[in-house]
């Protein structure tokens, strides 16, 4: 209990000092990429990297009390011990709970529950003047909604109460093939309308070939005659390659026939981790390396998302690829895909249907998915190479942004944006956003646009650059210098060792949720040692305040002031 309180107290006092001089700061979250803040900028950093624990899992209130730097794989591992799991789990294991809330994240269960932020019941946040408070739909609701997808521009989130649902051991995943994109959109509508489905997404391999994947959690064991299918171990197939083989089989099968897999729950959640959907294939092309089962197995430690995205950013190659998630209204999705096919011809494309509004359809200030005129959207994951000419790559990205504006779509802001400031704020309510920042004393912090705006153009002109600067730029742009540098930084950081450990991991056991005679799920303590029981009690008290439930550890008195709550 004291550990979390002391960490938050330190963060609060640091921010309060910055506020006295209205000094903007940036947050160091810590990461699996082993990046460290340099000494030159240490004076302007708020360090939250140690906030990386699941404090409690309350199966009565169905709330997990989670610090912001808890990654998805740890969140799943800690909650399924008690037969529960968050309703939306992002597909990459290294994405954190805080990142999912402060950014924009959706997954195959989001057609039912909305984006990850919609499953968060309350947050603890350190405001930009150092005040520590809580926000929820019932308490400081404007701050609660405004902090979602705000990229930390309202304050620093230090704790989240995340809703839980019952977990089961397996996912029964059924594959449906569509011979046209119009048919695929119709199939997505059909499958999202079925009450039994908990997961729905799709992969489009060509305009005349899409596989829709519809799943639900089921208890084990695997039915007789069926085989357990896994995707997280070194020798397992990449999920998209498996689905591609399924598509080939169904194309030759009678109309309407399906194929079913039974997948361990964690393997389903993180099915796209190895190869980062299919973008790992581009690394093979870049290094002119054969792409087959043998090379994928040998290079597997380098082909997990924690490693790949670190290498991508270090190399600077991201600016030459189209790496965008965009939300398009259902009724404009066929038009959008036709345009995409003609403009880019990039395949595969990921399709993920999403339910946009939260309950009550409250205002969403900055969510990339929120469009009050279209409560249902399809997220298109568009990831592929464009041009190694920077000007052409920029032009192609701006074409996408213009098309989205025409169709009433939105893009997720995790990727590079190319909007001018006027274009950016045409998508969002700048006046309401600024008023909220003024109310909560955050106006001196960088805005969302400041964080996502295009990189400033190089101020050097060829005539003003020194010989050594020109030589450095020339070498940097030579193939394969960028790529080799990215790989070097991966080995330097050691993330590939984490990937090797993950590749050896067995399935994560899912406990049965225990029910009382009245049908209510009983509470279970997440920790056993004395210190962690205290942490669980603190988390239970916070959850109780936010939800009206009883604290996890009965007989223990709690003070909200211990973590700065009101």
PDB file of N, CA and C in Angstrom, residues 334-408:
ATOM      1  N   UNK A 334     -17.331   0.185 -48.029  1.00  0.00           N
ATOM      2  CA  UNK A 334     -17.081  -0.388 -49.361  1.00  0.00           C
ATOM      3  C   UNK A 334     -16.454   0.667 -50.264  1.00  0.00           C
ATOM      4  N   UNK A 335     -16.984   1.873 -50.217  1.00  0.00           N
ATOM      5  CA  UNK A 335     -16.424   2.973 -51.001  1.00  0.00           C
ATOM      6  C   UNK A 335     -14.964   3.220 -50.618  1.00  0.00           C
ATOM      7  N   UNK A 336     -14.689   3.174 -49.313  1.00  0.00           N
ATOM      8  CA  UNK A 336     -13.325   3.418 -48.853  1.00  0.00           C
ATOM      9  C   UNK A 336     -12.375   2.324 -49.334  1.00  0.00           C
ATOM     10  N   UNK A 337     -12.787   1.064 -49.231  1.00  0.00           N
ATOM     11  CA  UNK A 337     -11.903  -0.021 -49.655  1.00  0.00           C
ATOM     12  C   UNK A 337     -11.673   0.006 -51.167  1.00  0.00           C
ATOM     13  N   UNK A 338     -12.690   0.359 -51.943  1.00  0.00           N
ATOM     14  CA  UNK A 338     -12.493   0.507 -53.391  1.00  0.00           C
ATOM     15  C   UNK A 338     -11.439   1.570 -53.686  1.00  0.00           C
ATOM     16  N   UNK A 339     -11.517   2.679 -52.959  1.00  0.00           N
ATOM     17  CA  UNK A 339     -10.532   3.749 -53.134  1.00  0.00           C
ATOM     18  C   UNK A 339      -9.143   3.282 -52.706  1.00  0.00           C
ATOM     19  N   UNK A 340      -9.080   2.566 -51.582  1.00  0.00           N
ATOM     20  CA  UNK A 340      -7.797   2.049 -51.091  1.00  0.00           C
ATOM     21  C   UNK A 340      -7.166   1.106 -52.111  1.00  0.00           C
ATOM     22  N   UNK A 341      -7.981   0.257 -52.692  1.00  0.00           N
ATOM     23  CA  UNK A 341      -7.478  -0.708 -53.664  1.00  0.00           C
ATOM     24  C   UNK A 341      -6.871  -0.001 -54.872  1.00  0.00           C
ATOM     25  N   UNK A 342      -7.537   1.046 -55.337  1.00  0.00           N
ATOM     26  CA  UNK A 342      -7.051   1.783 -56.504  1.00  0.00           C
ATOM     27  C   UNK A 342      -5.848   2.660 -56.175  1.00  0.00           C
ATOM     28  N   UNK A 343      -5.814   3.211 -54.963  1.00  0.00           N
ATOM     29  CA  UNK A 343      -4.776   4.184 -54.608  1.00  0.00           C
ATOM     30  C   UNK A 343      -3.493   3.526 -54.126  1.00  0.00           C
ATOM     31  N   UNK A 344      -3.614   2.491 -53.286  1.00  0.00           N
ATOM     32  CA  UNK A 344      -2.433   1.880 -52.671  1.00  0.00           C
ATOM     33  C   UNK A 344      -2.217   0.426 -53.086  1.00  0.00           C
ATOM     34  N   UNK A 345      -3.305  -0.322 -53.209  1.00  0.00           N
ATOM     35  CA  UNK A 345      -3.172  -1.743 -53.519  1.00  0.00           C
ATOM     36  C   UNK A 345      -2.448  -2.519 -52.433  1.00  0.00           C
ATOM     37  N   UNK A 346      -2.573  -2.067 -51.175  1.00  0.00           N
ATOM     38  CA  UNK A 346      -1.893  -2.720 -50.053  1.00  0.00           C
ATOM     39  C   UNK A 346      -2.785  -3.826 -49.490  1.00  0.00           C
ATOM     40  N   UNK A 347      -2.218  -5.023 -49.376  1.00  0.00           N
ATOM     41  CA  UNK A 347      -2.906  -6.160 -48.767  1.00  0.00           C
ATOM     42  C   UNK A 347      -1.896  -6.964 -47.964  1.00  0.00           C
ATOM     43  N   UNK A 348      -2.382  -7.662 -46.928  1.00  0.00           N
ATOM     44  CA  UNK A 348      -3.739  -7.719 -46.394  1.00  0.00           C
ATOM     45  C   UNK A 348      -4.150  -6.407 -45.718  1.00  0.00           C
ATOM     46  N   UNK A 349      -5.456  -6.329 -45.409  1.00  0.00           N
ATOM     47  CA  UNK A 349      -6.027  -5.217 -44.660  1.00  0.00           C
ATOM     48  C   UNK A 349      -6.812  -5.811 -43.494  1.00  0.00           C
ATOM     49  N   UNK A 350      -6.618  -5.243 -42.312  1.00  0.00           N
ATOM     50  CA  UNK A 350      -7.351  -5.722 -41.131  1.00  0.00           C
ATOM     51  C   UNK A 350      -8.646  -4.949 -40.995  1.00  0.00           C
ATOM     52  N   UNK A 351      -9.733  -5.652 -40.705  1.00  0.00           N
ATOM     53  CA  UNK A 351     -11.041  -5.044 -40.492  1.00  0.00           C
ATOM     54  C   UNK A 351     -11.515  -5.380 -39.085  1.00  0.00           C
ATOM     55  N   UNK A 352     -11.863  -4.354 -38.326  1.00  0.00           N
ATOM     56  CA  UNK A 352     -12.305  -4.566 -36.948  1.00  0.00           C
ATOM     57  C   UNK A 352     -13.525  -3.693 -36.673  1.00  0.00           C
ATOM     58  N   UNK A 353     -14.713  -4.283 -36.586  1.00  0.00           N
ATOM     59  CA  UNK A 353     -15.915  -3.485 -36.305  1.00  0.00           C
ATOM     60  C   UNK A 353     -15.913  -2.987 -34.868  1.00  0.00           C
ATOM     61  N   UNK A 354     -16.376  -1.752 -34.669  1.00  0.00           N
ATOM     62  CA  UNK A 354     -16.358  -1.143 -33.342  1.00  0.00           C
ATOM     63  C   UNK A 354     -17.678  -0.459 -33.038  1.00  0.00           C
ATOM     64  N   UNK A 355     -18.092  -0.590 -31.790  1.00  0.00           N
ATOM     65  CA  UNK A 355     -19.213   0.197 -31.282  1.00  0.00           C
ATOM     66  C   UNK A 355     -18.620   1.458 -30.682  1.00  0.00           C
ATOM     67  N   UNK A 356     -19.038   2.600 -31.180  1.00  0.00           N
ATOM     68  CA  UNK A 356     -18.348   3.840 -30.836  1.00  0.00           C
ATOM     69  C   UNK A 356     -18.734   4.416 -29.487  1.00  0.00           C
ATOM     70  N   UNK A 357     -19.998   4.715 -29.226  1.00  0.00           N
ATOM     71  CA  UNK A 357     -20.300   5.468 -28.002  1.00  0.00           C
ATOM     72  C   UNK A 357     -20.238   4.609 -26.757  1.00  0.00           C
ATOM     73  N   UNK A 358     -19.990   5.260 -25.630  1.00  0.00           N
ATOM     74  CA  UNK A 358     -20.177   4.602 -24.351  1.00  0.00           C
ATOM     75  C   UNK A 358     -21.659   4.605 -24.021  1.00  0.00           C
ATOM     76  N   UNK A 359     -21.993   3.979 -22.904  1.00  0.00           N
ATOM     77  CA  UNK A 359     -23.378   4.019 -22.463  1.00  0.00           C
ATOM     78  C   UNK A 359     -23.775   5.469 -22.221  1.00  0.00           C
ATOM     79  N   UNK A 360     -24.915   5.858 -22.741  1.00  0.00           N
ATOM     80  CA  UNK A 360     -25.363   7.230 -22.589  1.00  0.00           C
ATOM     81  C   UNK A 360     -24.895   8.143 -23.704  1.00  0.00           C
ATOM     82  N   UNK A 361     -23.988   7.626 -24.581  1.00  0.00           N
ATOM     83  CA  UNK A 361     -23.521   8.397 -25.736  1.00  0.00           C
ATOM     84  C   UNK A 361     -22.937   9.746 -25.329  1.00  0.00           C
ATOM     85  N   UNK A 362     -22.106   9.742 -24.256  1.00  0.00           N
ATOM     86  CA  UNK A 362     -21.508  10.983 -23.806  1.00  0.00           C
ATOM     87  C   UNK A 362     -20.490  11.496 -24.819  1.00  0.00           C
ATOM     88  N   UNK A 363     -20.178  12.785 -24.700  1.00  0.00           N
ATOM     89  CA  UNK A 363     -19.174  13.390 -25.569  1.00  0.00           C
ATOM     90  C   UNK A 363     -17.834  12.680 -25.397  1.00  0.00           C
ATOM     91  N   UNK A 364     -17.192  12.396 -26.504  1.00  0.00           N
ATOM     92  CA  UNK A 364     -15.821  11.902 -26.494  1.00  0.00           C
ATOM     93  C   UNK A 364     -14.963  12.985 -27.134  1.00  0.00           C
ATOM     94  N   UNK A 365     -14.076  13.567 -26.374  1.00  0.00           N
ATOM     95  CA  UNK A 365     -13.353  14.736 -26.851  1.00  0.00           C
ATOM     96  C   UNK A 365     -12.393  14.409 -27.989  1.00  0.00           C
ATOM     97  N   UNK A 366     -11.610  13.336 -27.830  1.00  0.00           N
ATOM     98  CA  UNK A 366     -10.518  13.100 -28.773  1.00  0.00           C
ATOM     99  C   UNK A 366     -10.445  11.673 -29.290  1.00  0.00           C
ATOM    100  N   UNK A 367     -11.391  10.825 -28.971  1.00  0.00           N
ATOM    101  CA  UNK A 367     -11.314   9.435 -29.415  1.00  0.00           C
ATOM    102  C   UNK A 367     -11.294   9.355 -30.932  1.00  0.00           C
ATOM    103  N   UNK A 368     -10.363   8.566 -31.448  1.00  0.00           N
ATOM    104  CA  UNK A 368     -10.274   8.398 -32.891  1.00  0.00           C
ATOM    105  C   UNK A 368     -11.445   7.644 -33.477  1.00  0.00           C
ATOM    106  N   UNK A 369     -12.250   6.992 -32.621  1.00  0.00           N
ATOM    107  CA  UNK A 369     -13.368   6.203 -33.125  1.00  0.00           C
ATOM    108  C   UNK A 369     -14.702   6.929 -33.008  1.00  0.00           C
ATOM    109  N   UNK A 370     -14.758   7.999 -32.218  1.00  0.00           N
ATOM    110  CA  UNK A 370     -16.052   8.585 -31.883  1.00  0.00           C
ATOM    111  C   UNK A 370     -16.569   9.485 -32.989  1.00  0.00           C
ATOM    112  N   UNK A 371     -17.735   9.152 -33.494  1.00  0.00           N
ATOM    113  CA  UNK A 371     -18.417   9.975 -34.488  1.00  0.00           C
ATOM    114  C   UNK A 371     -19.903   9.876 -34.177  1.00  0.00           C
ATOM    115  N   UNK A 372     -20.496  10.911 -33.594  1.00  0.00           N
ATOM    116  CA  UNK A 372     -21.893  10.809 -33.158  1.00  0.00           C
ATOM    117  C   UNK A 372     -22.857  10.505 -34.290  1.00  0.00           C
ATOM    118  N   UNK A 373     -22.461  10.799 -35.531  1.00  0.00           N
ATOM    119  CA  UNK A 373     -23.341  10.519 -36.667  1.00  0.00           C
ATOM    120  C   UNK A 373     -23.262   9.064 -37.108  1.00  0.00           C
ATOM    121  N   UNK A 374     -22.278   8.330 -36.611  1.00  0.00           N
ATOM    122  CA  UNK A 374     -22.096   6.941 -37.031  1.00  0.00           C
ATOM    123  C   UNK A 374     -21.679   6.099 -35.833  1.00  0.00           C
ATOM    124  N   UNK A 375     -22.654   5.549 -35.093  1.00  0.00           N
ATOM    125  CA  UNK A 375     -22.319   4.805 -33.874  1.00  0.00           C
ATOM    126  C   UNK A 375     -21.602   3.492 -34.123  1.00  0.00           C
ATOM    127  N   UNK A 376     -21.546   3.032 -35.370  1.00  0.00           N
ATOM    128  CA  UNK A 376     -20.815   1.815 -35.691  1.00  0.00           C
ATOM    129  C   UNK A 376     -19.843   2.111 -36.825  1.00  0.00           C
ATOM    130  N   UNK A 377     -18.604   1.691 -36.636  1.00  0.00           N
ATOM    131  CA  UNK A 377     -17.579   1.930 -37.643  1.00  0.00           C
ATOM    132  C   UNK A 377     -16.787   0.647 -37.865  1.00  0.00           C
ATOM    133  N   UNK A 378     -16.046   0.628 -38.954  1.00  0.00           N
ATOM    134  CA  UNK A 378     -15.061  -0.426 -39.189  1.00  0.00           C
ATOM    135  C   UNK A 378     -13.685   0.217 -39.116  1.00  0.00           C
ATOM    136  N   UNK A 379     -12.843  -0.330 -38.258  1.00  0.00           N
ATOM    137  CA  UNK A 379     -11.457   0.115 -38.229  1.00  0.00           C
ATOM    138  C   UNK A 379     -10.686  -0.647 -39.305  1.00  0.00           C
ATOM    139  N   UNK A 380     -10.043   0.097 -40.193  1.00  0.00           N
ATOM    140  CA  UNK A 380      -9.184  -0.483 -41.221  1.00  0.00           C
ATOM    141  C   UNK A 380      -7.735  -0.366 -40.747  1.00  0.00           C
ATOM    142  N   UNK A 381      -7.062  -1.501 -40.613  1.00  0.00           N
ATOM    143  CA  UNK A 381      -5.633  -1.495 -40.336  1.00  0.00           C
ATOM    144  C   UNK A 381      -4.891  -1.565 -41.650  1.00  0.00           C
ATOM    145  N   UNK A 382      -4.246  -0.452 -42.018  1.00  0.00           N
ATOM    146  CA  UNK A 382      -3.589  -0.339 -43.323  1.00  0.00           C
ATOM    147  C   UNK A 382      -2.098  -0.176 -43.080  1.00  0.00           C
ATOM    148  N   UNK A 383      -1.347  -1.233 -43.331  1.00  0.00           N
ATOM    149  CA  UNK A 383       0.075  -1.234 -42.998  1.00  0.00           C
ATOM    150  C   UNK A 383       0.862  -1.819 -44.161  1.00  0.00           C
ATOM    151  N   UNK A 384       1.670  -0.980 -44.793  1.00  0.00           N
ATOM    152  CA  UNK A 384       2.454  -1.479 -45.913  1.00  0.00           C
ATOM    153  C   UNK A 384       3.438  -0.450 -46.425  1.00  0.00           C
ATOM    154  N   UNK A 385       4.398  -0.876 -47.255  1.00  0.00           N
ATOM    155  CA  UNK A 385       5.405   0.040 -47.793  1.00  0.00           C
ATOM    156  C   UNK A 385       4.804   0.987 -48.817  1.00  0.00           C
ATOM    157  N   UNK A 386       5.370   2.189 -48.882  1.00  0.00           N
ATOM    158  CA  UNK A 386       4.907   3.167 -49.870  1.00  0.00           C
ATOM    159  C   UNK A 386       6.049   3.546 -50.806  1.00  0.00           C
ATOM    160  N   UNK A 387       6.867   4.493 -50.360  1.00  0.00           N
ATOM    161  CA  UNK A 387       7.938   5.005 -51.203  1.00  0.00           C
ATOM    162  C   UNK A 387       9.090   5.440 -50.317  1.00  0.00           C
ATOM    163  N   UNK A 388      10.315   5.224 -50.792  1.00  0.00           N
ATOM    164  CA  UNK A 388      11.476   5.690 -50.043  1.00  0.00           C
ATOM    165  C   UNK A 388      11.838   7.126 -50.412  1.00  0.00           C
ATOM    166  N   UNK A 389      10.951   7.765 -51.148  1.00  0.00           N
ATOM    167  CA  UNK A 389      11.045   9.201 -51.373  1.00  0.00           C
ATOM    168  C   UNK A 389      10.153   9.877 -50.335  1.00  0.00           C
ATOM    169  N   UNK A 390      10.729  10.696 -49.472  1.00  0.00           N
ATOM    170  CA  UNK A 390       9.977  11.271 -48.360  1.00  0.00           C
ATOM    171  C   UNK A 390       8.805  12.120 -48.839  1.00  0.00           C
ATOM    172  N   UNK A 391       9.018  12.866 -49.905  1.00  0.00           N
ATOM    173  CA  UNK A 391       7.942  13.702 -50.418  1.00  0.00           C
ATOM    174  C   UNK A 391       6.765  12.879 -50.903  1.00  0.00           C
ATOM    175  N   UNK A 392       7.044  11.785 -51.601  1.00  0.00           N
ATOM    176  CA  UNK A 392       5.976  10.926 -52.106  1.00  0.00           C
ATOM    177  C   UNK A 392       5.281  10.201 -50.955  1.00  0.00           C
ATOM    178  N   UNK A 393       6.043   9.753 -49.960  1.00  0.00           N
ATOM    179  CA  UNK A 393       5.441   9.086 -48.803  1.00  0.00           C
ATOM    180  C   UNK A 393       4.493  10.033 -48.068  1.00  0.00           C
ATOM    181  N   UNK A 394       4.902  11.287 -47.931  1.00  0.00           N
ATOM    182  CA  UNK A 394       4.042  12.280 -47.291  1.00  0.00           C
ATOM    183  C   UNK A 394       2.776  12.509 -48.105  1.00  0.00           C
ATOM    184  N   UNK A 395       2.925  12.609 -49.419  1.00  0.00           N
ATOM    185  CA  UNK A 395       1.761  12.829 -50.287  1.00  0.00           C
ATOM    186  C   UNK A 395       0.744  11.698 -50.146  1.00  0.00           C
ATOM    187  N   UNK A 396       1.218  10.463 -50.103  1.00  0.00           N
ATOM    188  CA  UNK A 396       0.314   9.318 -50.007  1.00  0.00           C
ATOM    189  C   UNK A 396      -0.391   9.285 -48.651  1.00  0.00           C
ATOM    190  N   UNK A 397       0.305   9.677 -47.593  1.00  0.00           N
ATOM    191  CA  UNK A 397      -0.337   9.751 -46.284  1.00  0.00           C
ATOM    192  C   UNK A 397      -1.397  10.847 -46.240  1.00  0.00           C
ATOM    193  N   UNK A 398      -1.104  11.974 -46.860  1.00  0.00           N
ATOM    194  CA  UNK A 398      -2.072  13.069 -46.861  1.00  0.00           C
ATOM    195  C   UNK A 398      -3.301  12.735 -47.707  1.00  0.00           C
ATOM    196  N   UNK A 399      -3.127  11.929 -48.735  1.00  0.00           N
ATOM    197  CA  UNK A 399      -4.282  11.468 -49.502  1.00  0.00           C
ATOM    198  C   UNK A 399      -5.250  10.706 -48.602  1.00  0.00           C
ATOM    199  N   UNK A 400      -4.701   9.865 -47.742  1.00  0.00           N
ATOM    200  CA  UNK A 400      -5.537   9.088 -46.830  1.00  0.00           C
ATOM    201  C   UNK A 400      -6.290  10.010 -45.877  1.00  0.00           C
ATOM    202  N   UNK A 401      -5.609  11.000 -45.329  1.00  0.00           N
ATOM    203  CA  UNK A 401      -6.261  11.918 -44.401  1.00  0.00           C
ATOM    204  C   UNK A 401      -7.381  12.701 -45.086  1.00  0.00           C
ATOM    205  N   UNK A 402      -7.162  13.091 -46.328  1.00  0.00           N
ATOM    206  CA  UNK A 402      -8.195  13.822 -47.062  1.00  0.00           C
ATOM    207  C   UNK A 402      -9.402  12.932 -47.345  1.00  0.00           C
ATOM    208  N   UNK A 403      -9.160  11.677 -47.684  1.00  0.00           N
ATOM    209  CA  UNK A 403     -10.265  10.758 -47.970  1.00  0.00           C
ATOM    210  C   UNK A 403     -11.091  10.504 -46.719  1.00  0.00           C
ATOM    211  N   UNK A 404     -10.430  10.376 -45.582  1.00  0.00           N
ATOM    212  CA  UNK A 404     -11.161  10.177 -44.331  1.00  0.00           C
ATOM    213  C   UNK A 404     -12.071  11.364 -44.039  1.00  0.00           C
ATOM    214  N   UNK A 405     -11.572  12.569 -44.259  1.00  0.00           N
ATOM    215  CA  UNK A 405     -12.392  13.759 -44.030  1.00  0.00           C
ATOM    216  C   UNK A 405     -13.625  13.740 -44.928  1.00  0.00           C
ATOM    217  N   UNK A 406     -13.448  13.297 -46.158  1.00  0.00           N
ATOM    218  CA  UNK A 406     -14.561  13.227 -47.110  1.00  0.00           C
ATOM    219  C   UNK A 406     -15.621  12.222 -46.672  1.00  0.00           C
ATOM    220  N   UNK A 407     -15.191  11.105 -46.079  1.00  0.00           N
ATOM    221  CA  UNK A 407     -16.115  10.026 -45.727  1.00  0.00           C
ATOM    222  C   UNK A 407     -16.618  10.108 -44.289  1.00  0.00           C
ATOM    223  N   UNK A 408     -16.180  11.107 -43.535  1.00  0.00           N
ATOM    224  CA  UNK A 408     -16.599  11.203 -42.139  1.00  0.00           C
ATOM    225  C   UNK A 408     -15.879  10.221 -41.244  1.00  0.00           C
TER     226      UNK A 408
END
